[in-house]
XYZ file of C-alpha atoms in Angstrom:
588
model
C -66.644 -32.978 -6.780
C -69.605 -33.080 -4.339
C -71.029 -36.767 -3.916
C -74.665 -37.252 -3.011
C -75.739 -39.148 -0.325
C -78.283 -42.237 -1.660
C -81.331 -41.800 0.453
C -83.764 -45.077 -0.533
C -85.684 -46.380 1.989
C -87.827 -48.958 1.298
C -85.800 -51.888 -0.627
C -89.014 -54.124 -0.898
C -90.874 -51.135 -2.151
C -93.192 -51.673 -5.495
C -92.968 -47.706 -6.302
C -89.460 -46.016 -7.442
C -88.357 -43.561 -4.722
C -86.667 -40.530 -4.708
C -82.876 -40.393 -4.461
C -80.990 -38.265 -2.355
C -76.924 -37.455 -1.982
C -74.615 -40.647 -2.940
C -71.290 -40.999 -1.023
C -67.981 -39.583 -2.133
C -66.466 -42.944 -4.645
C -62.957 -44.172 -5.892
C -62.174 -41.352 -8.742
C -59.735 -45.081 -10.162
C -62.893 -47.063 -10.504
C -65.232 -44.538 -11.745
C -62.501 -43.819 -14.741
C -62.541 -47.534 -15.359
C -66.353 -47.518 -16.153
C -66.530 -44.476 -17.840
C -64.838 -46.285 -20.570
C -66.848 -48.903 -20.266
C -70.495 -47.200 -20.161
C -72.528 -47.044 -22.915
C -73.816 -43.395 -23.477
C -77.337 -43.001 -23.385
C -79.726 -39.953 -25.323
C -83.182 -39.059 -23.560
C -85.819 -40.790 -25.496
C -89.047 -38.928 -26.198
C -92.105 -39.518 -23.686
C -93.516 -42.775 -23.943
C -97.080 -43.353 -22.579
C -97.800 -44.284 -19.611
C -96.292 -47.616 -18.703
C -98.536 -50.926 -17.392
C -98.577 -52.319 -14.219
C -96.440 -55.442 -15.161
C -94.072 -52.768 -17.422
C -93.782 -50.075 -13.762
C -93.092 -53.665 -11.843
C -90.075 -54.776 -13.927
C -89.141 -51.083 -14.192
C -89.086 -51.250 -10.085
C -86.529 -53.970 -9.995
C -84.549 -52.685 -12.631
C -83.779 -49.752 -10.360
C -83.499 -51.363 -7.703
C -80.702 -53.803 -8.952
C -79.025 -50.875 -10.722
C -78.817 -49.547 -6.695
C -77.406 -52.558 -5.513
C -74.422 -52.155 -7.814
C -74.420 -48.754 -7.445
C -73.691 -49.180 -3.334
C -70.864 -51.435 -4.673
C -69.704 -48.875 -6.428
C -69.648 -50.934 -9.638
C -71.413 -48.033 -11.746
C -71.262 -49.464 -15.042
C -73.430 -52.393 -13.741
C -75.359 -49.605 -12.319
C -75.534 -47.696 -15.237
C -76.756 -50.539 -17.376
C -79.739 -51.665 -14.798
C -80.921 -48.349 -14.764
C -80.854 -47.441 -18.974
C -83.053 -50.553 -18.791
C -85.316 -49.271 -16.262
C -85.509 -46.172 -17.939
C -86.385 -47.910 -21.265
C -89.732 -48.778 -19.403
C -90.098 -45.741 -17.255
C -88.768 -42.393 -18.640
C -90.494 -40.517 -16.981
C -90.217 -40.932 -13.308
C -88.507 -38.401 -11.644
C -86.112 -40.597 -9.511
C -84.858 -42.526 -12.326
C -83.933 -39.728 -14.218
C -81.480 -37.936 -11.408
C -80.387 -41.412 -10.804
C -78.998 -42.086 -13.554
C -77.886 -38.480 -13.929
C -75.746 -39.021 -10.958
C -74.294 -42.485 -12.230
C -73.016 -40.415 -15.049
C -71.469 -37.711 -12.873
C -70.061 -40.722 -10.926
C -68.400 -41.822 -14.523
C -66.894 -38.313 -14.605
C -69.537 -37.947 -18.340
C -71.167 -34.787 -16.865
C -72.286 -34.066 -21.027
C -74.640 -37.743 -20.453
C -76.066 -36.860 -17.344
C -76.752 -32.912 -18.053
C -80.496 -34.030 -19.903
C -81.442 -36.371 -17.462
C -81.088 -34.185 -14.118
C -83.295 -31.496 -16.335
C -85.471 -34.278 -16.897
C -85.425 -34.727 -13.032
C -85.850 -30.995 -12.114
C -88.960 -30.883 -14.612
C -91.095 -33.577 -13.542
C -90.128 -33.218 -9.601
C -89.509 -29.140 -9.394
C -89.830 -29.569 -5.615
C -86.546 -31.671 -4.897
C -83.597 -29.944 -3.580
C -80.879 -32.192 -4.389
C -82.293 -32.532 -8.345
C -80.734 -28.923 -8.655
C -77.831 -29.105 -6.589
C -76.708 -32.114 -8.950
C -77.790 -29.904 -11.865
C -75.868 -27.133 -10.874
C -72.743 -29.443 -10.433
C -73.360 -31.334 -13.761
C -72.989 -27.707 -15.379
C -70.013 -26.535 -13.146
C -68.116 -29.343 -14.109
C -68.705 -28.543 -18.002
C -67.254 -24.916 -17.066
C -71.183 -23.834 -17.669
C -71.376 -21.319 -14.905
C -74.152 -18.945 -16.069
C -76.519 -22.545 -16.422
C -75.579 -23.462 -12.920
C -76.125 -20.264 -11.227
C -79.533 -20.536 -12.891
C -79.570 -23.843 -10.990
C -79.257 -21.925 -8.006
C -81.669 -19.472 -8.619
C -84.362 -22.009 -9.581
C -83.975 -24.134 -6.992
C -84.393 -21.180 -4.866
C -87.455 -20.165 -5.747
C -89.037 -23.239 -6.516
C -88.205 -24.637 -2.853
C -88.991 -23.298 0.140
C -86.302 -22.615 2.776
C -83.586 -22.867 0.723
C -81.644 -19.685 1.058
C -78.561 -20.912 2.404
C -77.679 -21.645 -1.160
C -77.403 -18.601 -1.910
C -73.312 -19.231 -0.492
C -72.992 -21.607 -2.701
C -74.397 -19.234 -5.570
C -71.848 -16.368 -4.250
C -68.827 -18.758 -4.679
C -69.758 -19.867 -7.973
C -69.614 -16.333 -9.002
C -66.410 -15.318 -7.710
C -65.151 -18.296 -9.344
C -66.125 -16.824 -12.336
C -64.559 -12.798 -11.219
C -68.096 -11.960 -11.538
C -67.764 -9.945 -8.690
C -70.891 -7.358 -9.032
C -72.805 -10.529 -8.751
C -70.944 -11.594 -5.800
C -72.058 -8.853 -4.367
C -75.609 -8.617 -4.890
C -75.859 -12.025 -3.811
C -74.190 -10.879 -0.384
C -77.069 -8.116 -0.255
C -79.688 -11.232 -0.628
C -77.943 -13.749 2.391
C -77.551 -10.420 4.451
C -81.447 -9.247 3.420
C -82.245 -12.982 4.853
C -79.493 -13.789 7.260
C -78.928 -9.923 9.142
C -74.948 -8.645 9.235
C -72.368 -11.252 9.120
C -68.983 -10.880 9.887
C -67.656 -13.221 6.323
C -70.110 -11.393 4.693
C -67.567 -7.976 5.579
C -64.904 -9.497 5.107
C -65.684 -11.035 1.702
C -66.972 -8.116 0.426
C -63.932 -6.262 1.845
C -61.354 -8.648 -0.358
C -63.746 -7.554 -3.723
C -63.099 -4.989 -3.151
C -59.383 -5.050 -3.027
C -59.558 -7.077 -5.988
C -61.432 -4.262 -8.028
C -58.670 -2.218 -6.762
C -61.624 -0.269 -4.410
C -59.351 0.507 -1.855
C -62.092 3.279 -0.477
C -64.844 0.429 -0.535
C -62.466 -1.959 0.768
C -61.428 1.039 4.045
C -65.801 1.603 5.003
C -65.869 -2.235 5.360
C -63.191 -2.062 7.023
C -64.600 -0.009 9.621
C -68.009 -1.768 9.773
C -65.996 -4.880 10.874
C -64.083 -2.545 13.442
C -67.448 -1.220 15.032
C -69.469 -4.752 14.741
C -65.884 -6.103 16.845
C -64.486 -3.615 18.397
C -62.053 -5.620 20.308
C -60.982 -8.182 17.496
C -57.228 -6.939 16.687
C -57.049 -8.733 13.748
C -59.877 -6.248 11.902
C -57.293 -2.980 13.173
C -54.277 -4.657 11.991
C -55.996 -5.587 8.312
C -57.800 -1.770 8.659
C -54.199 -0.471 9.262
C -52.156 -2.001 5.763
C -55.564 -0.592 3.986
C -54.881 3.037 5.363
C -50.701 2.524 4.465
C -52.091 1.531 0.857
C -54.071 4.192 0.640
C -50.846 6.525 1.220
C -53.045 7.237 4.623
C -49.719 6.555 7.174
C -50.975 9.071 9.932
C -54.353 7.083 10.030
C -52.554 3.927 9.585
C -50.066 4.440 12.524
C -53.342 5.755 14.615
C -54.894 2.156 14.209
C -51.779 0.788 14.663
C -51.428 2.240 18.394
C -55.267 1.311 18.885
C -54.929 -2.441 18.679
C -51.467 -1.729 20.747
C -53.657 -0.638 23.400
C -55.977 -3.595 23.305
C -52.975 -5.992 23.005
C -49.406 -4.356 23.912
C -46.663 -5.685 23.128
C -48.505 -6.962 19.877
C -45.291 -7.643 17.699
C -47.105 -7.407 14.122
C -48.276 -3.880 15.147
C -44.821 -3.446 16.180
C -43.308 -4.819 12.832
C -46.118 -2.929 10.695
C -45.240 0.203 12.658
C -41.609 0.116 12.207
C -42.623 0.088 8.370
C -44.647 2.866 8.669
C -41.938 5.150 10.254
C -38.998 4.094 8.072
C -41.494 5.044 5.280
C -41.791 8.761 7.055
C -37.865 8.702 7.539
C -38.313 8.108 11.244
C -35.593 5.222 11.456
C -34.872 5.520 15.503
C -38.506 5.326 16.043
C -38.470 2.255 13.509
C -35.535 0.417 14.687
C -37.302 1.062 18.126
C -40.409 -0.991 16.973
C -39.188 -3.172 15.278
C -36.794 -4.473 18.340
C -39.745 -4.610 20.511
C -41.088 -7.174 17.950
C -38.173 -9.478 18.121
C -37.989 -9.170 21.656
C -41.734 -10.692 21.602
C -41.660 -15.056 21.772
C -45.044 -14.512 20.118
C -43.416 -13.477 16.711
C -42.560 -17.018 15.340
C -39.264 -17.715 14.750
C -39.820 -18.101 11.045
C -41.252 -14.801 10.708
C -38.015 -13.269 12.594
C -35.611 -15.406 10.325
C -37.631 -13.705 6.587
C -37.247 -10.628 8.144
C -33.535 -10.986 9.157
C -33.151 -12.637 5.191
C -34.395 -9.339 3.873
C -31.371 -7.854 5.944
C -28.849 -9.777 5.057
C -29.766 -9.566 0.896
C -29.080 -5.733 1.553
C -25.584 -6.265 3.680
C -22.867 -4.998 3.430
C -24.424 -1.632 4.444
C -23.458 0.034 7.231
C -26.624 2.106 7.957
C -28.791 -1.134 8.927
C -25.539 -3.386 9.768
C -26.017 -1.739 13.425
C -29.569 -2.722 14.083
C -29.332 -6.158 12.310
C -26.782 -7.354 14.502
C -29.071 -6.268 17.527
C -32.284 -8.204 15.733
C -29.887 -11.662 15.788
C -29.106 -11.022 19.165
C -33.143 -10.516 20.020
C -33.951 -13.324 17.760
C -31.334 -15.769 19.882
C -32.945 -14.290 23.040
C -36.705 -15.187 22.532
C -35.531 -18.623 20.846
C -32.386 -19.750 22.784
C -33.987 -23.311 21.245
C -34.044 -23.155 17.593
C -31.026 -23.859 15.799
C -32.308 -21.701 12.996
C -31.772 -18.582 15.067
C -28.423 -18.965 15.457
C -28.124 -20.154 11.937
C -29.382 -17.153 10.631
C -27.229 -15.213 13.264
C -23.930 -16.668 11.568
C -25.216 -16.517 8.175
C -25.615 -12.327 9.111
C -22.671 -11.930 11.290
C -19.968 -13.357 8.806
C -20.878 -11.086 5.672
C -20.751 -8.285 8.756
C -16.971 -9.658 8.894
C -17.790 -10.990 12.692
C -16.355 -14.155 12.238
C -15.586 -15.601 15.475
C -18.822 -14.586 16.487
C -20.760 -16.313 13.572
C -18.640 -19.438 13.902
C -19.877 -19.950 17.390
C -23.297 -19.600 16.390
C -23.052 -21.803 13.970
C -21.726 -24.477 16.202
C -24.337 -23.383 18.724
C -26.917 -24.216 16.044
C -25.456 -27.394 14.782
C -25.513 -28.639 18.496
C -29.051 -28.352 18.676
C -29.706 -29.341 14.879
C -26.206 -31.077 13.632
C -28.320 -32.560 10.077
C -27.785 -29.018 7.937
C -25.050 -29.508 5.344
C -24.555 -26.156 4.546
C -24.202 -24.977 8.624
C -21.563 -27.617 8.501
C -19.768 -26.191 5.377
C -19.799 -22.609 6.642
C -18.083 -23.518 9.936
C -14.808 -25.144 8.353
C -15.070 -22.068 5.767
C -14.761 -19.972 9.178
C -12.262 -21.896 10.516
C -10.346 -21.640 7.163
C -10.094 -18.011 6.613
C -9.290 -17.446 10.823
C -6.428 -19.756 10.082
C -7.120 -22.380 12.958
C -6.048 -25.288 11.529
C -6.808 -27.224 14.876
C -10.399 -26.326 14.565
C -10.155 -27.191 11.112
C -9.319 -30.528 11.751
C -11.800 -31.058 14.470
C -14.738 -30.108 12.887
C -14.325 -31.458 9.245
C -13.788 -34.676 10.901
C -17.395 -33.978 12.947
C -18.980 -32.925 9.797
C -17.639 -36.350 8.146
C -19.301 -38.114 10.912
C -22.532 -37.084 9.222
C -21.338 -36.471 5.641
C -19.141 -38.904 5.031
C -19.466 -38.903 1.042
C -18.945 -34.951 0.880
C -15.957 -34.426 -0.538
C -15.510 -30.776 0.586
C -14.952 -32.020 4.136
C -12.307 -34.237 2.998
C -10.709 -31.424 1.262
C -10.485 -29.209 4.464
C -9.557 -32.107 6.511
C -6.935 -32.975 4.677
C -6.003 -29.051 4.259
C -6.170 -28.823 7.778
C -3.868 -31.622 8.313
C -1.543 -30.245 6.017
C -1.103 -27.049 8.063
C -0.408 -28.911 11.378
C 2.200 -31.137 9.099
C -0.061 -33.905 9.407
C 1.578 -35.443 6.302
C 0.362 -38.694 5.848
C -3.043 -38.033 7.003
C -3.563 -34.823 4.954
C -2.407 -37.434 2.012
C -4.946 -40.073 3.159
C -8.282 -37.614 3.250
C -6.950 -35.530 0.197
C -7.199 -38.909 -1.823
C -10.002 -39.791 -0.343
C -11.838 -37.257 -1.273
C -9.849 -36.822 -4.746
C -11.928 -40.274 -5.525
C -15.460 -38.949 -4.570
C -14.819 -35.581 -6.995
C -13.734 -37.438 -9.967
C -16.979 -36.383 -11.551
C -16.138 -32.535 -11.111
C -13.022 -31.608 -12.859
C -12.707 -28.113 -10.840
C -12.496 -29.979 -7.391
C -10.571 -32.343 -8.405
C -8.047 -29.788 -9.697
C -8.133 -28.547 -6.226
C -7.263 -31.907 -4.274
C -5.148 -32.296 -6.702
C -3.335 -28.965 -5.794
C -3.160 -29.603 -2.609
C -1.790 -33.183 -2.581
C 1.351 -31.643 -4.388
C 2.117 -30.087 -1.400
C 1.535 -33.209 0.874
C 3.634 -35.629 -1.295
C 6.194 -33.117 -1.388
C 6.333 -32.486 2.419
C 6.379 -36.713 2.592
C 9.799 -36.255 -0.202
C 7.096 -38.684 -2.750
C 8.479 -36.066 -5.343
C 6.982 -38.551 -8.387
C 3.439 -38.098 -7.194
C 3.743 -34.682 -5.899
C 5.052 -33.659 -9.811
C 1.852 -36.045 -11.310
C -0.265 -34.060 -8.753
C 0.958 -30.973 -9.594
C 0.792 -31.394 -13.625
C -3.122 -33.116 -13.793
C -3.413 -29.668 -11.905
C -1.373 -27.652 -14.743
C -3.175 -29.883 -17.410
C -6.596 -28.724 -15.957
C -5.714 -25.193 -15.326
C -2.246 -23.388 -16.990
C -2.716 -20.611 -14.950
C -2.746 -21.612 -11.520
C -1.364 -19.525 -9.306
C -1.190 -22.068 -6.202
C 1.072 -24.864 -8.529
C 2.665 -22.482 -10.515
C 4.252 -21.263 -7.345
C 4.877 -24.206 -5.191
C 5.758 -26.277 -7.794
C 8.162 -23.797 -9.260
C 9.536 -23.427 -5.860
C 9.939 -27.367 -4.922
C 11.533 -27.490 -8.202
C 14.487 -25.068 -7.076
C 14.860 -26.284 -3.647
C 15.459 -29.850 -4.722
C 17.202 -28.225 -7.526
C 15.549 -30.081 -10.825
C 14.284 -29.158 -13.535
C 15.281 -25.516 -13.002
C 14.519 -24.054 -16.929
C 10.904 -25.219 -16.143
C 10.457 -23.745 -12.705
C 11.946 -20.575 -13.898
C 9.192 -20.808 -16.904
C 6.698 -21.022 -14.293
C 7.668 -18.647 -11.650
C 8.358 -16.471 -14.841
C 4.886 -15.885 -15.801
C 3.311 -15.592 -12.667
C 5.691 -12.343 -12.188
C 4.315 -11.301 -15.491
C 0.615 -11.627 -14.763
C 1.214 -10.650 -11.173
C 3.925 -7.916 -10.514
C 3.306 -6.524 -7.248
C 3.042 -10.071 -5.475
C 6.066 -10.285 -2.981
C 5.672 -13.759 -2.767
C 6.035 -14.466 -6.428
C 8.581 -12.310 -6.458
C 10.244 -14.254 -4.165
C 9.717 -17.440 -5.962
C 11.212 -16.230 -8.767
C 14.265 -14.785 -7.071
C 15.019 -17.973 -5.433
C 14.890 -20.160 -8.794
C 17.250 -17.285 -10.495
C 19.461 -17.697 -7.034
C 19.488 -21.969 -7.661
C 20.569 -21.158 -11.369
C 23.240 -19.054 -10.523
C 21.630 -15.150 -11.783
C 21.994 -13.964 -8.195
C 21.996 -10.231 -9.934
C 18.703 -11.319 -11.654
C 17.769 -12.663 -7.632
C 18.667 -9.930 -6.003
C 17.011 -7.752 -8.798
C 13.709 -9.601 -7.951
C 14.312 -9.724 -4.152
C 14.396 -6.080 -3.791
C 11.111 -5.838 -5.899
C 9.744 -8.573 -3.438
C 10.930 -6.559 -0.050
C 9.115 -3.317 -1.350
C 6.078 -5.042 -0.600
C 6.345 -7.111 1.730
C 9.334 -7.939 4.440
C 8.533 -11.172 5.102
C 11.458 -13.220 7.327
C 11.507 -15.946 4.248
C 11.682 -12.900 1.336
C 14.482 -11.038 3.789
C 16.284 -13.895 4.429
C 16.646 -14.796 0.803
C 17.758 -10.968 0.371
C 20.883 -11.619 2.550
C 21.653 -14.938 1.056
C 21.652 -13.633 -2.250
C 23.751 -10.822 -0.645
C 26.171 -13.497 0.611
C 26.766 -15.034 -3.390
C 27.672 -11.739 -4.538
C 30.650 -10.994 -2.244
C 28.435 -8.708 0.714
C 28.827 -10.162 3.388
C 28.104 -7.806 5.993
C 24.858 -6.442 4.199
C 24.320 -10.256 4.201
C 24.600 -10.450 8.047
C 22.266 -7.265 8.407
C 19.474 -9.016 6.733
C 20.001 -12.355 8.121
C 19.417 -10.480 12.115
C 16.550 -8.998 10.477
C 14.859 -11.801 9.120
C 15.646 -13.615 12.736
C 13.697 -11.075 14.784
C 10.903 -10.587 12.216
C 10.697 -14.655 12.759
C 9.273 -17.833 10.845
C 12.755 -17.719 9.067
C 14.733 -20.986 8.136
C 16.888 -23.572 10.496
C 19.899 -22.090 9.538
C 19.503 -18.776 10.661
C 21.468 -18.991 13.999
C 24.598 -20.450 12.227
C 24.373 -17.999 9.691
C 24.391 -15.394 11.620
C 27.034 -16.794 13.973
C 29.517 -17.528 11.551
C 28.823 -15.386 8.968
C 28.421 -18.081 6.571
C 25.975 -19.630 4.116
C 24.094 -23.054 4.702
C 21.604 -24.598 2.604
């Protein structure tokens, strides 16, 4: 809301004096006394007042100004109702209190005293201006563009309201009278270059793209060397469907300013559009080669690319746009961010996982950055990375429980026992709130205890898993399969191991599972049945070396042998091997 400044000069002064613009005042205070104010109508004209009435009238106002400086406006307010009581009629009085009003955000109470103030003083330029604002804030546009136009031609030199008049308009969508009123400044002004361009975006608006394109080009010939005017000219032609012209412009401001990467970026548009894609891959690597595209720009752009991966007809160039982006900001840990982010869904993993610890070494506060580099180091199966950076990431996350969970997973792979145990129920604690992670710790600790021989909490582990989730795959194997080799409650592992071979026929592993709990019960036909399922799959040393000990139980001891020396040079099978192989015998 526009404040006007208070312009009285003489304090000791007999005569009332005209106002000007009051300062800007606390929007808290002015609330405060609007309640408080006492609305006040426009009494009818009173005859002229006597000296002793016009004296007491005098200081009145000017008490109501000293509280008004204070910004105490209902003290204001009140001195100057009782000033007015004497004196209705003077001019200054009137657009005083018109502005105290204003001040008390009551715009409706002030409204009859500023056209009080406007009739009996048609000569003062800030009596309209607060008229025009006292109907602008009631939503009365039409009244205060009147404003405007009064105060215009009642006032001499007063034509650089006519801005203020074109704004209130396009507030409004008025835009024909937006317009017109740009003819006036320009009829009193000459050609300015706002007056283009705001004509130019009216244009747009009225969806004149032709209009919009000839203003266009008056800009372009007033400024012949401002790029900004070819680049703007250049998406009008491309809207227009006018690519030829638009790429013509294009290569204009390139030859004012080479190496201009938004002409490069707008151009690579333009050819993909005509189905040149070398020439628009071309361009749009020159762009990212450029520093002076901003590395935020670069990083929407390369977004855009990755929302339409996997594809392998932009995979190519993509790839080559991180690698640009990285070279022109070797600084910004976003660039290599948004390098990994692009490179794993490309399936370059050991690439994107150095990035991302490229980018965490300049920026190490990103959660998410964090999150994706033990994912990485998860599915490349480096447990020793694993380790190393979930325990960096816990450094600065220490109440994320995900890092706890590949910690402790990661420890679990190197047969770090106890302290895959110690994170797993660490971070068990901080998940208690989410049932689904919890299931997972708890999956996981299963196969901890069970490595440590704490078979009572590996089973608990294992069943608030099963309680959780029936189906899951992970428990219903291991557990199953702990169950055989420590040879306990064998009906229930086969139970287990039983449906997953159901749901999941073709899984060698399963298969395997299976096999072995029939083999610990004694059904080494039903075993071997299952075994040969499993080594159609897969010939895993564990499945093959199951194969020949199942072999072995039913009298074949030389197929036995076969398969043992298989599973040996295919490695990763059990202890025993050697003296099975050696002496032809089983050992458990």
């Amino acid at each position: 809301m526009t404040r006007f400044r208070n312009i009285v000069l003489a304090i000791c002064c007999l005569a009332l004096v005209a106002t000007g613009e009051s300062q800007a005042q606390s929007k808290k205070k002015r609330a405060k006394a609007k309640k408080e104010a006492a609305q006040a109508t426009v009494p009818a004209t009173q005859p002229q007042p006597s000296e002793q009435e016009q004296q007491l009238s005098e200081a009145l106002f000017l008490d109501g100004l000293k509280y008004f400086m204070l910004e105490d406006y209902k003290q204001a307010l009140g001195f100057f109702q009782k000033a007015y009581a004497v004196t209705p009629n003077n001019a200054a009085l009137n657009y005083k209190l018109a502005e105290t009003y204003l001040l008390l955000d009551n715009p409706k109470a002030g409204l009859p005293f500023a056209q009080s103030a406007t009739t009996q003083n048609p000569k003062n330029t800030y009596y309209y201006l607060l008229l025009a604002q006292l109907h602008t804030e009631q939503k009365q546009y039409t009244e205060a563009a009147q404003a405007y136009n009064d105060l215009m031609r009642n006032v001499p030199d007063t034509e650089q309201y006519l801005f203020n008049l074109a704004e209130l308009y396009l507030s409004q969508s008025k835009y024909d009278d937006a317009l017109k009123t740009y003819d006036r400044i320009e009829k009193r002004y000459g050609a300015l270059e706002q007056l283009s361009m705001n004509r130019q975006q009216i244009y747009l608006r009225q969806k004149n793209v032709g209009k919009a394109i000839a203003e266009g080009e008056k800009l372009i010939a007033a400024n012949p060397t401002e790029i900004r005017y070819l680049l703007a000219q250049a998406e009008l032609y491309n809207a227009s469907k006018k690519t030829d012209i638009a790429i013509e412009t294009l290569n204009q401001a390139l030859r004012l300013e080479p190496g201009n990467p938004f002409a490069h970026l707008m151009l690579a548009d333009l050819y993909r559009q005509k189905g040149s894609l070398a020439e628009s891959e071309k361009q749009v690597k020159q762009a990212f080669a450029s520093t002076d595209l901003d590395i935020d720009t670069k990083v929407r752009i390369l977004v855009d690319f990755i929302r339409q991966l996997p594809n392998p007809e932009i995979e190519g160039v993509a790839l080559q746009l991180v690698d640009l982006t990285i070279a022109s900001h070797p600084e910004e840990a976003k660039a290599y961010a948004v390098a990994g982010d692009l490179q794993t869904i490309a399936g370059k993993k050991e690439m994107a996982r150095g990035n991302y610890l490229k980018a965490v070494k300049l920026d190490d506060s990103h959660f998410k950055i964090w999150q994706q580099i033990v994912l990485l180091d998860a599915e490349l199966a480096q447990s020793d990375s694993l380790v190393i950076h979930s325990e960096k990431a816990l450094e600065l996350f220490p109440n994320q429980a995900v890092f706890w969970f590949y910690n402790g997973t990661g420890h679990l792979i190197e047969k770090n026992f106890a302290k895959a145990v110690k994170s797993l129920e660490h971070g068990k604690r901080l998940s208690a709130s989410e049932p689904e992670l919890a299931a997972q710790f708890n999956a996981q600790l299963g196969d901890g205890y069970n490595s440590l021989k704490e078979y009572k909490k590996s089973d608990e582990a294992y069943e608030a898993v099963l309680t959780h989730d029936p189906d899951n795959e992970h428990v219903l194997n291991n557990y199953s399969y702990f169950l055989s080799l420590r040879g306990e409650q064998l009906p229930k592992a086969k139970a287990m191991a039983q449906r997953l071979v159901q749901k999941h026929p073709a899984n060698p592993t399963y298969l395997d599972t299976y096999a072995w709990v029939l083999y610990k019960m004694e059904d080494y036909n039903g075993a071997l049945k299952y075994l040969e399922q499993a080594i159609a799959y897969s010939e895993d040393a564990a499945i093959v070396e199951h194969y020949g000990d199942v072999l072995f139980k039913l009298g074949k001891r030389d197929e036995a042998v076969r398969q043992w020396e298989k599973a040996k040079l295919k490695g990763e099978a059990s202890a025993f091997i050697d003296r099975k192989i050696k002496e032809k015998k089983l050992y458990e």
